[in-house]
């Protein structure tokens, strides 16, 4: 049983029938960019690409306003650094809900459906600082939603990194939650189960490939030629299914076999690492789309998969503390132009529609003076200086500009970002050409 869609003037109406029609693929919309597109431009992109679900990382007023009256389902986010305040005070939670959810629903008709409380708060890099506060924050936000009378429309969840679970035997059938964080994770799972809210997990086959040089590349993809993983007779042809079923098994084993799962982030970057390129990204994301639209699900969870692609647009100010590829997850470039063909299955043509009416700043390049020698000791500090201000993540080993020498490095278009630099601060060996 599922839904059947017909296109009418007012939008899309789903009627109950024998054919499945979910809400389609969702996308993550991150905004850590030096020159973000105006929210109205992005919302138009979403609509023209038939995208009906969007996941945000905070609750930006202008973005939510632009999403008003579009019908697009929205997951708003509470950043980790706000967990302590909303988890520590019911008043703060109520204020957050009033300002960042209720107001947008009532006065602007934004279709808010989820609040993501924190973002991967159990990630090891946080040294456990959010582990104790995540459940109280979930609890307070949930109570605040009920108090505001929107508890049935808006559900809470918390996007977790996939390493909160692991397998004891390297097969999905050995899946369970990690021992060192078992108690706090199970308490959250029980809480979500009690209030009928989904478990959200971010899954990244790319990172498995990045961190493990022995990882079988083909197994990361959906059309790969890897030998399938044989889990007691059940065959797994790709890592995504095996990972999702490891979670499914962990949930079932602990008595939560019916808990709904959302894949909060999934995708592939296009630069910043030797495995981050357009060909792999296209292959992975298109394979994922075909897999999802087939509606088969995974061996343990047949049926539709609810997922949000990471990400809609590149973000050139994302921290590269994790890695250089962090700034290249978009299937659109920073300016909303198409990186590679991707059929999301949401439009008649099957082609991505780029952003319209984008305003560009004047183009500027930085080049080395012809008189400077490459072995000049000032070259390296000057490159470091420039890269501290511009995005140089495409210059590493195996990346798209990785083969350039120092002279070439400075031919990289550092469009617009150098507007912040006054000419007096410009290092002596370099000039700006317009
Ligand atoms: C609403 O969300 C924004 C963005 O995350 C945040 O800065 C602000 O403090 C929130 N408002 C309240 C009242 O908590
Ligand atoms: C985590 O611990 C490491 C090592 O003790 C430290 O360098 C890092 O700053 C800590 N990170 C956070 C987010 O507290």
Tab-separated table of N, CA and C and ligand atoms in Angstrom, residues 124-127 129-130, ligand 2:
chain	number	residue	atom	x	y	z
A	124	UNK	N	33.379	11.443	18.393
A	124	UNK	CA	34.495	11.319	19.336
A	124	UNK	C	35.290	12.611	19.494
A	125	UNK	N	35.334	13.446	18.438
A	125	UNK	CA	36.102	14.696	18.544
A	125	UNK	C	35.557	15.616	19.628
A	126	UNK	N	34.296	15.416	20.055
A	126	UNK	CA	33.742	16.281	21.109
A	126	UNK	C	34.093	15.774	22.498
A	127	UNK	N	34.867	14.722	22.601
A	127	UNK	CA	35.351	14.208	23.887
A	127	UNK	C	34.223	13.924	24.882
A	129	UNK	N	31.619	15.700	25.482
A	129	UNK	CA	31.064	16.872	26.177
A	129	UNK	C	29.555	17.028	26.007
A	130	UNK	N	28.956	16.412	24.980
A	130	UNK	CA	27.503	16.584	24.794
A	130	UNK	C	26.701	15.344	25.197
B	2	LIG	C1	39.309	16.984	23.048
B	2	LIG	O1	40.503	16.546	23.658
B	2	LIG	C2	41.680	16.856	22.925
B	2	LIG	C3	42.867	16.211	23.619
B	2	LIG	O2	42.728	16.238	25.009
B	2	LIG	C4	41.805	18.380	22.809
B	2	LIG	O3	42.937	18.710	22.049
B	2	LIG	C5	40.549	18.934	22.128
B	2	LIG	O4	40.599	20.341	22.111
B	2	LIG	C6	39.288	18.484	22.863
B	2	LIG	N1	38.144	18.899	22.068
B	2	LIG	C7	37.050	19.418	22.604
B	2	LIG	C8	35.971	19.784	21.632
B	2	LIG	O5	36.886	19.599	23.794
